[in-house]
Short mmCIF file of C-alpha atoms in Angstrom, two decimals:
data_model
loop_
_atom_site.label_atom_id
_atom_site.label_comp_id
_atom_site.label_asym_id
_atom_site.label_seq_id
_atom_site.Cartn_x
_atom_site.Cartn_y
_atom_site.Cartn_z
CA MET A 1129 -0.08 0.09 -0.03
CA GLY A 1130 2.63 2.50 1.11
CA VAL A 1131 1.57 6.06 2.13
CA LYS A 1132 -2.23 6.76 1.67
CA HIS A 1133 -2.77 9.37 -1.16
CA LEU A 1134 0.99 9.76 -1.79
CA TRP A 1135 0.72 8.95 -5.46
CA ASP A 1136 -1.77 11.62 -5.88
CA ILE A 1137 0.24 13.99 -4.06
CA LEU A 1138 3.31 13.22 -6.36
CA GLU A 1139 1.13 13.32 -9.62
CA SER A 1140 2.72 16.42 -10.89
CA CYS A 1141 6.09 14.89 -10.64
CA LYS A 1142 5.29 11.91 -12.83
CA LYS A 1143 7.34 11.48 -15.89
CA THR A 1144 6.34 9.11 -18.95
CA LEU A 1145 9.70 8.21 -20.49
CA PRO A 1146 10.42 5.78 -23.48
CA LEU A 1147 11.82 2.15 -22.79
CA ASP A 1148 14.96 3.41 -24.43
CA HIS A 1149 15.55 5.20 -21.26
CA LEU A 1150 16.29 2.05 -19.37
CA GLN A 1151 19.11 0.83 -21.61
CA ASN A 1152 22.20 -0.15 -19.85
CA LYS A 1153 20.77 0.65 -16.42
CA LYS A 1154 20.90 -1.57 -13.44
CA LEU A 1155 17.41 -2.00 -11.91
CA CYS A 1156 16.13 -3.72 -8.85
CA VAL A 1157 12.65 -5.01 -8.74
CA ASP A 1158 10.09 -5.46 -6.02
CA LEU A 1159 9.11 -8.89 -7.30
CA SER A 1160 5.94 -8.93 -5.21
CA CYS A 1161 4.53 -5.79 -6.67
CA TRP A 1162 5.13 -7.19 -10.37
CA LEU A 1163 3.23 -10.45 -9.43
CA VAL A 1164 0.39 -8.69 -7.78
CA GLN A 1165 0.16 -6.57 -10.92
CA PHE A 1166 -0.11 -9.52 -13.13
CA THR A 1167 -2.42 -11.58 -10.97
CA THR A 1168 -4.70 -8.72 -10.73
CA ALA A 1169 -4.89 -8.41 -14.45
CA SER A 1170 -5.69 -12.08 -14.76
CA ARG A 1171 -7.77 -13.20 -11.79
CA THR A 1172 -9.48 -15.99 -13.54
CA PRO A 1173 -8.80 -19.59 -12.65
CA ALA A 1174 -8.07 -20.40 -16.17
CA CYS A 1175 -5.31 -17.53 -16.18
CA MET A 1176 -3.84 -18.94 -12.97
CA LYS A 1177 -3.77 -22.42 -14.37
CA GLU A 1178 -2.06 -21.32 -17.50
CA LYS A 1179 0.29 -19.17 -15.56
CA VAL A 1180 -0.48 -15.87 -17.46
CA TYR A 1181 1.31 -14.07 -14.76
CA LEU A 1182 4.44 -15.99 -15.37
CA LYS A 1183 4.26 -15.36 -19.18
CA ASN A 1184 3.85 -11.70 -18.69
CA LEU A 1185 6.84 -11.70 -16.44
CA PHE A 1186 8.83 -13.41 -19.09
CA HIS A 1187 7.85 -11.10 -21.83
CA ARG A 1188 8.66 -8.17 -19.50
CA LEU A 1189 12.17 -9.49 -18.77
CA ARG A 1190 12.80 -10.01 -22.44
CA ALA A 1191 12.25 -6.41 -23.03
CA LEU A 1192 14.63 -5.45 -20.27
CA ILE A 1193 17.29 -7.86 -21.63
CA ALA A 1194 17.19 -6.66 -25.18
CA LEU A 1195 17.75 -3.03 -23.49
CA ASN A 1196 20.99 -4.62 -21.85
CA CYS A 1197 19.35 -3.85 -18.44
CA SER A 1198 20.99 -5.77 -15.31
CA VAL A 1199 17.89 -6.70 -13.23
CA ILE A 1200 17.97 -7.89 -9.52
CA PHE A 1201 14.88 -9.53 -8.06
CA VAL A 1202 14.13 -8.35 -4.51
CA THR A 1203 11.81 -10.28 -2.39
CA ASP A 1204 10.21 -9.75 1.02
CA GLY A 1205 11.52 -11.20 4.08
CA ALA A 1206 9.73 -11.20 7.56
CA ILE A 1207 6.78 -8.89 8.21
CA PRO A 1208 8.00 -6.08 10.48
CA SER A 1209 6.63 -5.93 13.86
CA ILE A 1210 5.45 -2.31 13.59
CA LYS A 1211 3.48 -3.52 10.59
CA LEU A 1212 1.78 -6.23 12.50
CA ALA A 1213 0.98 -3.70 15.27
CA ALA A 1214 -0.59 -1.60 12.72
CA TYR A 1215 -2.69 -4.46 11.38
CA ARG A 1216 -3.65 -5.40 15.05
CA ARG A 1217 -4.76 -1.63 15.78
CA ARG A 1218 -6.87 -1.67 12.63
CA LEU A 1219 -8.53 -4.88 13.66
CA GLY A 1220 -9.07 -3.84 17.07
CA SER A 1221 -10.67 -0.62 15.86
CA GLN A 1222 -13.21 -2.54 13.76
CA VAL A 1223 -13.85 -5.36 16.04
CA LEU A 1224 -13.94 -3.64 19.41
CA ALA A 1225 -15.18 -0.13 18.47
CA GLU A 1226 -17.62 -0.31 21.44
CA LYS A 1227 -14.93 -0.98 24.02
CA ALA A 1228 -12.69 2.18 23.51
CA SER A 1229 -11.10 1.66 26.98
CA ASP A 1230 -9.60 -1.67 25.66
CA ILE A 1231 -8.34 -0.27 22.64
CA THR A 1232 -6.48 2.57 24.19
CA LYS A 1233 -4.42 0.09 26.36
CA PRO A 1234 -0.91 -0.27 24.92
CA LEU A 1235 -0.34 -3.24 22.96
CA PRO A 1236 2.38 -5.84 23.75
CA PRO A 1237 5.39 -5.77 21.59
CA VAL A 1238 4.91 -8.11 18.53
CA PRO A 1239 8.09 -9.78 16.98
CA SER A 1240 8.60 -10.05 13.21
CA LEU A 1241 6.51 -12.77 11.69
CA ARG A 1242 8.09 -15.12 9.06
CA ARG A 1243 6.14 -15.29 5.82
CA ASN A 1244 4.33 -18.58 4.78
CA LYS A 1245 6.61 -20.40 2.43
CA GLY A 1246 3.80 -22.85 1.35
CA SER A 1247 1.20 -20.20 0.41
CA GLU A 1248 0.14 -19.96 -3.16
CA PHE A 1249 1.84 -16.46 -3.54
CA SER A 1250 5.09 -17.97 -2.19
CA CYS A 1251 4.88 -20.72 -4.80
CA MET A 1252 4.44 -18.18 -7.54
CA MET A 1253 7.58 -16.08 -6.13
CA LYS A 1254 9.50 -19.40 -6.19
CA GLU A 1255 8.54 -19.86 -9.91
CA ALA A 1256 9.46 -16.40 -10.83
CA LYS A 1257 12.82 -16.54 -9.12
CA MET A 1258 13.49 -19.83 -10.79
CA LEU A 1259 12.43 -18.18 -14.34
CA GLY A 1260 14.75 -15.22 -13.48
CA MET A 1261 17.62 -17.42 -12.70
CA ALA A 1262 17.63 -19.18 -15.92
CA LEU A 1263 17.61 -15.89 -17.74
CA GLY A 1264 20.48 -14.77 -15.64
CA ILE A 1265 18.72 -12.55 -13.08
CA PRO A 1266 19.98 -13.07 -9.47
CA SER A 1267 17.58 -12.78 -6.48
CA LEU A 1268 18.00 -11.08 -3.05
CA ASP A 1269 15.86 -12.02 -0.27
CA GLY A 1270 15.22 -9.02 1.95
CA ILE A 1271 15.38 -9.14 5.65
CA GLU A 1272 11.86 -7.43 6.06
CA GLU A 1273 10.53 -5.06 3.46
CA ALA A 1274 11.48 -5.56 -0.30
CA GLU A 1275 11.01 -1.81 -1.04
CA ALA A 1276 13.22 -0.88 1.89
CA GLN A 1277 16.01 -3.17 0.38
CA CYS A 1278 15.48 -1.67 -3.04
CA ALA A 1279 15.88 1.71 -1.71
CA SER A 1280 18.93 0.99 0.19
CA LEU A 1281 20.60 -0.35 -3.10
CA ASN A 1282 19.48 2.69 -4.89
CA SER A 1283 20.71 5.23 -2.33
CA ALA A 1284 23.97 3.39 -2.30
CA SER A 1285 24.11 3.86 -6.14
CA LEU A 1286 24.26 -0.16 -6.48
CA CYS A 1287 21.39 0.35 -8.81
CA ASP A 1288 19.99 3.24 -11.05
CA GLY A 1289 16.37 2.77 -10.10
CA CYS A 1290 13.72 0.72 -8.39
CA PHE A 1291 10.71 -0.88 -9.84
CA THR A 1292 7.82 -0.81 -7.25
CA SER A 1293 4.28 0.42 -6.70
CA ASP A 1294 4.66 0.98 -2.94
CA SER A 1295 4.99 4.75 -2.46
CA ASP A 1296 6.83 4.26 0.87
CA VAL A 1297 10.01 3.43 -1.10
CA PHE A 1298 10.70 7.15 -0.98
CA LEU A 1299 10.59 7.24 2.60
CA PHE A 1300 13.15 4.42 2.81
CA GLY A 1301 15.50 6.76 0.77
CA ALA A 1302 14.98 5.82 -2.90
CA ARG A 1303 15.97 8.48 -5.41
CA THR A 1304 14.55 7.03 -8.73
CA VAL A 1305 11.39 4.97 -8.82
CA TYR A 1306 9.86 3.23 -11.83
CA ARG A 1307 6.20 2.74 -10.83
CA ASP A 1308 5.10 0.96 -14.10
CA ILE A 1309 6.11 -0.35 -17.33
CA ILE A 1310 4.02 -0.53 -20.41
CA LEU A 1311 5.47 -2.79 -23.21
CA ASP A 1312 2.75 -2.31 -25.88
CA SER A 1313 2.92 1.45 -25.84
CA GLY A 1314 6.76 1.43 -25.13
CA TYR A 1315 7.08 3.58 -21.89
CA VAL A 1316 7.70 3.65 -18.21
CA VAL A 1317 6.31 5.81 -15.43
CA CYS A 1318 9.04 7.35 -13.63
CA TYR A 1319 9.34 9.51 -10.44
CA GLU A 1320 12.56 11.27 -9.35
CA MET A 1321 13.25 12.54 -5.76
CA VAL A 1322 15.00 15.64 -7.45
CA ASP A 1323 11.74 16.66 -9.00
CA ILE A 1324 9.75 15.98 -5.84
CA GLU A 1325 12.06 18.29 -3.91
CA ARG A 1326 12.09 21.02 -6.61
CA LYS A 1327 8.55 21.25 -7.44
CA LEU A 1328 6.67 20.30 -4.17
CA GLY A 1329 9.32 21.14 -1.78
CA LEU A 1330 9.06 17.90 -0.10
CA GLY A 1331 12.12 16.07 1.18
CA ARG A 1332 12.46 12.54 2.64
CA ASN A 1333 11.69 13.77 6.12
CA SER A 1334 8.49 15.66 4.80
CA LEU A 1335 7.40 12.41 3.21
CA ILE A 1336 7.61 10.65 6.45
CA SER A 1337 5.68 13.23 8.29
CA LEU A 1338 3.03 12.76 5.63
CA ALA A 1339 2.85 9.19 6.44
CA LEU A 1340 2.44 9.96 10.06
CA LEU A 1341 -0.48 12.26 9.39
CA LEU A 1342 -2.19 10.42 6.60
CA GLY A 1343 -1.39 6.90 7.32
CA SER A 1344 0.73 4.00 5.82
CA ASP A 1345 1.64 0.48 6.37
CA TYR A 1346 3.01 1.42 9.91
CA SER A 1347 0.35 3.67 11.01
CA ASN A 1348 -3.32 4.88 10.80
CA GLY A 1349 -2.27 8.36 10.66
CA VAL A 1350 -3.80 11.44 12.49
CA HIS A 1351 -7.69 11.68 12.50
CA GLY A 1352 -8.96 14.78 10.76
CA PHE A 1353 -5.98 15.49 8.30
CA GLY A 1354 -6.46 15.27 4.48
CA THR A 1355 -3.83 15.67 1.77
CA GLU A 1356 -3.90 19.41 1.61
CA THR A 1357 -3.91 19.97 5.21
CA ALA A 1358 -1.04 17.69 5.92
CA CYS A 1359 0.84 19.23 3.03
CA ARG A 1360 0.49 22.70 4.34
CA PHE A 1361 1.39 21.74 7.78
CA VAL A 1362 4.55 19.80 6.59
CA LYS A 1363 5.75 22.80 4.37
CA SER A 1364 4.96 25.36 7.03
CA VAL A 1365 7.32 23.59 9.67
CA GLY A 1366 10.05 22.81 7.15
CA ASP A 1367 11.76 19.49 6.02
CA ASP A 1368 14.66 20.04 8.40
CA SER A 1369 12.75 20.19 11.64
CA VAL A 1370 9.45 18.62 10.97
CA LEU A 1371 10.44 15.06 12.20
CA ASP A 1372 12.28 16.30 15.44
CA GLN A 1373 9.09 18.36 16.39
CA MET A 1374 6.78 15.31 15.66
CA ALA A 1375 9.20 12.65 17.47
CA PHE A 1376 9.48 14.70 20.62
CA GLN A 1377 6.04 16.33 20.84
CA GLY A 1378 3.69 14.05 18.97
CA VAL A 1379 0.20 15.71 18.33
CA ALA A 1380 1.32 18.55 20.55
CA ALA A 1381 3.59 19.71 17.83
CA ILE A 1382 0.62 20.03 15.47
CA ARG A 1383 -1.38 21.87 18.25
CA LYS A 1384 1.37 24.22 19.01
CA LYS A 1385 1.81 25.04 15.09
CA ARG A 1386 -1.88 25.61 14.86
CA GLY A 1387 -1.93 27.66 17.97
CA LYS A 1388 0.87 29.88 16.43
CA ASP A 1389 -1.25 30.34 13.20
CA ARG A 1390 -4.13 31.68 15.12
CA THR A 1391 -3.98 35.06 16.49
CA ASP A 1392 -7.35 35.43 17.89
CA LYS A 1393 -7.58 34.01 21.50
CA ASP A 1394 -10.99 32.72 21.01
CA GLN A 1395 -9.90 31.02 17.74
CA PHE A 1396 -6.95 29.54 19.59
CA THR A 1397 -9.14 28.18 22.36
CA GLU A 1398 -11.44 26.75 19.86
CA ASP A 1399 -8.65 25.15 17.83
CA SER A 1400 -7.15 23.75 21.10
CA GLU A 1401 -10.43 22.14 22.05
CA ASN A 1402 -10.60 20.68 18.64
CA ASP A 1403 -7.08 19.27 18.79
CA ILE A 1404 -8.14 17.73 22.32
CA CYS A 1405 -10.98 16.15 20.44
CA ILE A 1406 -8.65 15.10 17.69
CA LYS A 1407 -6.31 13.37 20.03
CA SER A 1408 -9.09 11.62 21.95
CA THR A 1409 -10.54 10.41 18.61
CA ASN A 1410 -7.21 9.02 17.67
CA GLU A 1411 -6.78 7.21 20.75
CA GLU A 1412 -10.16 5.55 20.49
CA SER A 1413 -9.72 4.65 16.89
CA GLY A 1414 -6.13 3.38 16.90
CA HIS A 1415 -4.57 6.43 15.15
CA LEU A 1416 -1.29 7.94 16.32
CA SER A 1417 -1.35 10.42 19.06
CA SER A 1418 1.76 9.99 21.36
CA ALA A 1419 5.14 11.09 20.64
CA SER A 1420 6.44 7.55 21.26
CA GLN A 1421 4.25 6.15 18.51
CA PHE A 1422 5.47 8.80 16.06
CA ALA A 1423 9.05 8.21 16.95
CA GLU A 1424 8.70 4.47 16.37
CA VAL A 1425 7.25 4.98 12.84
CA ILE A 1426 9.97 7.63 12.12
CA ASP A 1427 12.75 5.04 13.13
CA ALA A 1428 11.17 2.24 10.99
CA TYR A 1429 11.57 4.53 7.99
CA LEU A 1430 14.86 6.04 8.68
CA ASN A 1431 16.50 2.67 9.80
CA PRO A 1432 14.77 -0.32 8.23
CA LYS A 1433 16.21 -3.75 8.32
CA CYS A 1434 18.14 -4.44 5.22
CA HIS A 1435 21.19 -6.05 3.96
CA SER A 1436 23.97 -3.40 4.09
CA PRO A 1437 25.38 -2.57 0.71
CA ASP A 1438 28.84 -4.26 1.52
CA SER A 1439 27.16 -7.43 2.64
CA GLU A 1440 27.85 -10.69 1.14
CA ALA A 1441 24.17 -11.15 -0.04
CA VAL A 1442 24.16 -7.83 -1.79
CA GLN A 1443 27.53 -8.26 -3.45
CA ARG A 1444 26.32 -11.75 -4.73
CA ALA A 1445 23.16 -10.15 -6.05
CA CYS A 1446 25.05 -7.58 -7.82
CA THR A 1447 27.14 -10.19 -9.77
CA ASP A 1448 26.00 -10.91 -13.34
CA LEU A 1449 24.89 -14.64 -13.87
CA PRO A 1450 25.19 -16.49 -17.24
CA PHE A 1451 22.11 -17.30 -19.32
CA LEU A 1452 21.02 -20.81 -18.92
CA ARG A 1453 19.47 -21.85 -22.22
CA SER A 1454 18.74 -25.42 -21.53
CA GLU A 1455 17.27 -24.65 -18.12
CA LEU A 1456 15.08 -22.07 -19.69
CA GLN A 1457 13.85 -24.38 -22.27
CA GLN A 1458 12.97 -27.00 -19.64
CA LEU A 1459 11.07 -24.32 -17.54
CA CYS A 1460 9.17 -23.02 -20.45
CA GLU A 1461 8.10 -26.37 -21.54
CA MET A 1462 6.97 -27.17 -17.98
CA PHE A 1463 5.27 -23.90 -17.22
CA PHE A 1464 3.82 -23.02 -20.74
CA GLY A 1465 4.02 -26.30 -22.77
CA TRP A 1466 6.51 -24.38 -25.28
CA SER A 1467 8.85 -26.38 -27.57
CA PRO A 1468 12.58 -25.58 -27.24
CA GLU A 1469 12.35 -23.96 -30.66
CA LYS A 1470 9.56 -21.70 -29.66
CA THR A 1471 11.48 -20.66 -26.35
CA ASP A 1472 14.68 -19.88 -28.69
CA GLU A 1473 12.50 -17.84 -30.95
CA TYR A 1474 11.31 -15.64 -28.09
CA ILE A 1475 14.64 -15.16 -26.30
CA LEU A 1476 17.52 -15.56 -28.55
CA PRO A 1477 16.94 -12.39 -30.66
CA LYS A 1478 16.73 -10.54 -27.43
CA ILE A 1479 20.05 -12.02 -26.26
CA ALA A 1480 21.62 -11.05 -29.55
CA GLU A 1481 20.32 -7.46 -29.23
CA ARG A 1482 21.82 -7.31 -25.63
CA ASP A 1483 25.11 -8.58 -27.07
CA LEU A 1484 25.02 -5.70 -29.69
CA ARG A 1485 24.51 -3.18 -27.02
CA ARG A 1486 27.46 -4.40 -25.12
CA TYR A 1487 29.45 -4.35 -28.19
CA GLY A 1488 28.43 -0.68 -28.93
CA ASN A 1489 29.39 0.17 -25.32
CA LEU A 1490 32.76 -1.42 -25.46
CA ARG A 1491 33.46 0.30 -28.78
CA CYS A 1492 32.38 3.66 -27.33
CA THR A 1493 34.68 3.06 -24.32
CA SER A 1494 37.73 2.01 -26.42
CA SER A 1495 37.32 4.84 -28.77
CA ALA A 1496 37.20 7.27 -25.68
CA LEU A 1497 40.60 5.63 -24.62
CA GLY A 1498 41.98 5.94 -28.16
CA VAL A 1499 42.02 2.20 -28.72
CA ASP A 1500 40.79 1.29 -32.29
CA SER A 1501 40.87 -2.41 -32.28
CA ILE A 1502 38.17 -4.40 -30.42
CA PRO A 1503 38.79 -7.91 -29.22
CA VAL A 1504 35.28 -8.92 -29.74
CA PRO A 1505 33.67 -9.36 -32.98
CA CYS A 1506 30.47 -7.55 -34.13
CA PRO A 1507 27.52 -9.91 -33.34
CA VAL A 1508 25.72 -8.48 -36.63
CA SER A 1509 26.67 -10.40 -39.75
CA ALA A 1510 24.88 -8.26 -42.23
CA ILE A 1511 21.82 -6.07 -42.66
CA VAL A 1512 19.15 -7.87 -44.66
CA LYS A 1513 16.50 -5.11 -45.34
CA PRO A 1514 15.29 -1.81 -43.65
CA ARG A 1515 11.82 -2.08 -41.86
CA LYS A 1516 9.20 -0.06 -39.93
CA VAL A 1517 8.07 -1.17 -36.70
CA GLN A 1518 5.31 0.96 -35.31
CA GLY A 1519 6.50 3.80 -37.18
CA GLU A 1520 10.07 3.47 -36.05
CA GLU A 1521 12.95 2.81 -38.33
CA TYR A 1522 14.36 -0.83 -37.85
CA TYR A 1523 16.95 -2.98 -39.67
CA GLU A 1524 16.33 -6.57 -40.09
CA VAL A 1525 19.78 -8.22 -39.68
CA SER A 1526 21.48 -11.61 -39.52
CA TRP A 1527 23.41 -12.42 -36.54
CA LEU A 1528 26.86 -14.09 -36.29
CA ASN A 1529 27.62 -17.26 -34.22
CA ILE A 1530 24.10 -17.24 -32.55
CA GLU A 1531 22.56 -20.68 -32.57
CA GLY A 1532 19.00 -20.78 -33.62
CA SER A 1533 18.55 -17.02 -34.17
CA LYS A 1534 19.00 -16.33 -37.92
CA VAL A 1535 17.41 -12.95 -38.39
CA SER A 1536 15.70 -10.31 -36.34
CA SER A 1537 14.78 -6.72 -36.24
CA VAL A 1538 16.59 -4.01 -34.31
CA PRO A 1539 16.37 -0.27 -34.00
CA ALA A 1540 18.19 1.57 -36.80
CA ALA A 1541 19.55 4.06 -34.11
CA LEU A 1542 21.21 0.90 -32.34
CA ILE A 1543 22.89 -0.22 -35.64
CA GLN A 1544 24.16 3.39 -36.22
CA SER A 1545 25.76 3.67 -32.83
CA ALA A 1546 27.26 0.11 -32.51
CA CYS A 1547 28.35 -0.68 -35.99
CA PRO A 1548 27.80 2.21 -38.48
CA GLU A 1549 30.07 0.25 -41.12
CA LYS A 1550 27.31 -2.46 -41.57
CA ILE A 1551 24.95 0.34 -42.78
CA ALA A 1552 27.74 1.54 -45.18
CA GLU A 1553 28.26 -1.82 -46.46
CA PHE A 1554 24.43 -2.26 -46.83
CA ILE A 1555 23.94 0.92 -48.73
CA SER A 1556 27.11 0.27 -50.92
CA LYS A 1557 25.78 -3.25 -51.79
CA LYS A 1558 22.45 -1.81 -52.82
CA ASP A 1559 24.24 0.86 -54.97
CA GLU A 1560 26.22 -1.71 -56.68
CA GLU A 1561 23.21 -3.88 -57.48
CA LYS A 1562 21.31 -0.87 -58.98
CA HIS A 1563 24.46 0.01 -61.13
CA ASN A 1564 24.88 -3.61 -62.28
CA LYS A 1565 21.19 -3.75 -63.10
CA HIS A 1566 21.54 -0.60 -65.31
CA LYS A 1567 24.56 -2.06 -67.06
CA ARG A 1568 23.22 -5.50 -67.67
CA LYS A 1569 23.46 -6.54 -71.24
CA PRO A 1570 20.04 -7.48 -72.84
CA LYS A 1571 19.06 -11.18 -72.70
CA PRO A 1572 19.87 -13.30 -75.92
CA ARG A 1573 16.19 -13.76 -76.68
CA LYS A 1574 15.33 -10.07 -76.60
CA GLN A 1575 18.50 -9.47 -78.89
CA SER A 1576 17.38 -12.05 -81.41
CA ASN A 1577 14.00 -10.26 -81.66
CA LYS A 1578 15.36 -6.92 -82.07
CA ALA A 1579 18.12 -7.54 -84.74
CA PRO A 1580 16.18 -8.69 -87.76
CA ILE A 1581 13.59 -6.03 -87.78
CA SER A 1582 14.54 -4.59 -91.09
CA GLU A 1583 14.67 -7.95 -92.70
CA VAL A 1584 11.29 -8.81 -91.32
CA ASP A 1585 9.91 -5.46 -92.77
CA LYS A 1586 11.36 -6.29 -96.13
CA GLN A 1587 9.87 -9.74 -96.21
CA LEU A 1588 6.41 -8.23 -95.21
CA GLN A 1589 6.65 -5.47 -98.05
CA GLU A 1590 7.26 -8.34 -100.65
CA LEU A 1591 4.45 -10.32 -99.16
CA LEU A 1592 2.03 -7.40 -99.34
CA VAL A 1593 3.15 -6.76 -102.94
CA THR A 1594 2.45 -10.26 -104.04
CA ILE A 1595 -0.90 -10.35 -102.13
CA LYS A 1596 -1.89 -7.05 -103.81
CA GLU A 1597 -1.14 -8.42 -107.40
CA SER A 1598 -3.01 -11.57 -106.68
CA GLU A 1599 -5.92 -9.75 -105.43
CA LYS A 1600 -5.94 -7.46 -108.65
CA ASN A 1601 -6.09 -10.29 -111.06
CA PRO A 1602 -6.73 -13.52 -109.37
CA LEU A 1603 -7.83 -15.57 -112.52
CA LYS A 1604 -5.13 -14.34 -114.92
CA ASP A 1605 -3.50 -17.62 -115.55
CA ILE A 1606 -6.85 -19.48 -115.92
CA SER A 1607 -8.08 -16.82 -118.40
CA ASP A 1608 -4.92 -17.10 -120.36
CA HIS A 1609 -4.98 -20.82 -120.58
CA LEU A 1610 -8.71 -20.77 -121.77
CA GLN A 1611 -7.94 -17.92 -124.29
CA GLN A 1612 -5.21 -20.06 -126.01
CA LYS A 1613 -7.60 -22.99 -126.07
CA TYR A 1614 -10.36 -20.92 -127.57
CA VAL A 1615 -8.06 -19.52 -130.29
CA LYS A 1616 -6.89 -23.01 -131.10
CA ASP A 1617 -10.52 -24.12 -131.45
CA ILE A 1618 -11.42 -21.32 -133.82
CA MET A 1619 -8.43 -21.98 -135.95
CA GLU A 1620 -9.17 -25.46 -136.51
CA PRO A 1621 -12.21 -26.47 -138.83
CA ASP A 1622 -15.04 -28.17 -137.44
CA PHE A 1623 -16.40 -31.33 -138.99
CA PHE A 1624 -19.87 -32.80 -138.30
CA ASP A 1625 -20.77 -36.24 -139.07
CA LEU A 1626 -24.43 -36.22 -140.11
CA CYS A 1627 -24.48 -39.98 -141.15
CA THR A 1628 -23.65 -41.47 -137.78
CA PRO A 1629 -26.41 -41.24 -135.21
CA SER A 1630 -25.63 -39.46 -131.79
CA PRO A 1631 -24.56 -41.82 -128.99
CA PRO A 1632 -27.17 -42.59 -126.31
CA PRO A 1633 -27.00 -40.24 -123.42
CA ARG A 1634 -25.11 -41.36 -120.29
CA ALA A 1635 -26.56 -41.59 -116.86
CA SER A 1636 -23.85 -39.42 -115.21
CA LYS A 1637 -23.71 -35.69 -115.90
CA VAL A 1638 -20.69 -34.19 -117.60
CA ALA A 1639 -19.53 -30.69 -117.18
CA LYS A 1640 -20.23 -28.40 -120.11
CA CYS A 1641 -16.56 -27.33 -120.32
CA LYS A 1642 -15.20 -30.80 -120.59
CA ILE A 1643 -15.40 -32.85 -123.93
CA PRO A 1644 -15.69 -36.56 -123.51
CA ILE A 1645 -12.63 -38.50 -124.59
CA ASP A 1646 -14.66 -41.04 -126.67
CA GLN A 1647 -16.15 -38.30 -128.64
CA SER A 1648 -12.70 -36.91 -129.37
CA VAL A 1649 -11.44 -40.17 -130.43
CA ASN A 1650 -14.41 -40.63 -132.80
CA LEU A 1651 -14.01 -37.11 -134.34
CA ILE A 1652 -10.38 -37.84 -135.04
CA GLU A 1653 -11.15 -41.10 -136.72
CA ILE A 1654 -13.86 -39.57 -138.94
CA ILE A 1655 -11.61 -36.78 -140.00
CA ASP A 1656 -8.71 -39.40 -140.98
CA SER A 1657 -11.33 -41.54 -142.90
CA GLU A 1658 -12.61 -38.73 -144.83
CA SER A 1659 -9.02 -37.59 -145.73
CA ASP A 1660 -8.20 -40.78 -147.28
CA VAL A 1661 -11.53 -41.11 -149.24
CA SER A 1662 -11.22 -37.54 -150.67
CA PRO A 1663 -9.44 -37.24 -154.10
CA GLY A 1664 -6.04 -36.04 -154.63
#
């Protein structure tokens, strides 16, 4: 939960930053907050059975790995005793509201309570840690509050920011907090203590004072204070002295401050009476009233139980772990039913992109030191083609020596910064292909079709002339032949045999233009016989 209404107070300091803002950063993650987000988004039994929360965690980690983020999982330890006491006070104010005298009695000290390792949520945490270990992400089990451990790492500059939705992380000393990450839209929600101090005038002490007045995991707050009233009071006292006054005087400090703000005596008396009523109401409802209760809450925020930055547990968590490919394949098959090929398809391109960013960082560092040669080869083999991904410029590249990952898309800006020579090679290759395309000789088939055009035209012209002549006198040869025959027939004398009767008609029809062969023979015989008979 954190501090009541604190996110609303800090709304003006919220920044929405692109995912690229996280590249090359070391981040600690309050793992329980992430799992609560995932389970809240998918509460159905089917989603729990299919482990949708674990799939969402896997894809979120993929995105961070591609950005070369070093991630540390931080988990909760025991429940702080002051937190248990606050829960008991809340429970007592609800159950024993009619017995105010019993509620106002001081509660016995409560030791820290170890969490139930066999609960469903604890099993979910264990699965998430196993998945993270296979991806090379270490885990740090906190002594008590995970957000307190994250804040300790951040304030000691062992990480660049904390991922948590508990607003009291600022009270533990965190400087940069990422409340949420949206992969689909590609941005993170960020709050920085520098902006809170500059825009709102609220330092760490002021935020702790707001927790005392408004309520938090450690207290129910002071009855009668809203966000505006609490902020005005804290700012009027000042960040340097507000905790001292509240730790030593309790509600009396508030009453004293209000009395100074009132100049009229009657108003002061009325205000004092109201404060007395507030104190009585606080005591009856379990809210903070005494200075000792204030001091206990203040100490819990200023001195939380955490692993020190130089402890062995922290040093071990800050050490990079190797990527365990086979273990990840086994876990994804067990949790999601994925084949090894599908797991590789998801994770190997992201590992390759991370290696490219590391190569770019090494190249930049070497260049700054005046070293030209790099002992590590560029992971990009070649650029395949340019692409557009959600309106952004990308290159589809082939990878070198990465088993199972042939090609994937990476931002063009990353290629430009890490290996600009690959872009130059790609452009040069494209220009050469265009140049060769223009210089390429025609294909033989096209050449044979174009060469004899003049000859074809000549043949066509001759053919046209022939056709025209034939169309002009199509029966010329036939008419010449008939004319010669008719002339011959006219020149030769005709002889008629009147004595011999005509032969009987034949059954078949004979064309008029044809002369029967038998008649021709008879005619010749008659002519010959007559020539013999005629006198000399």
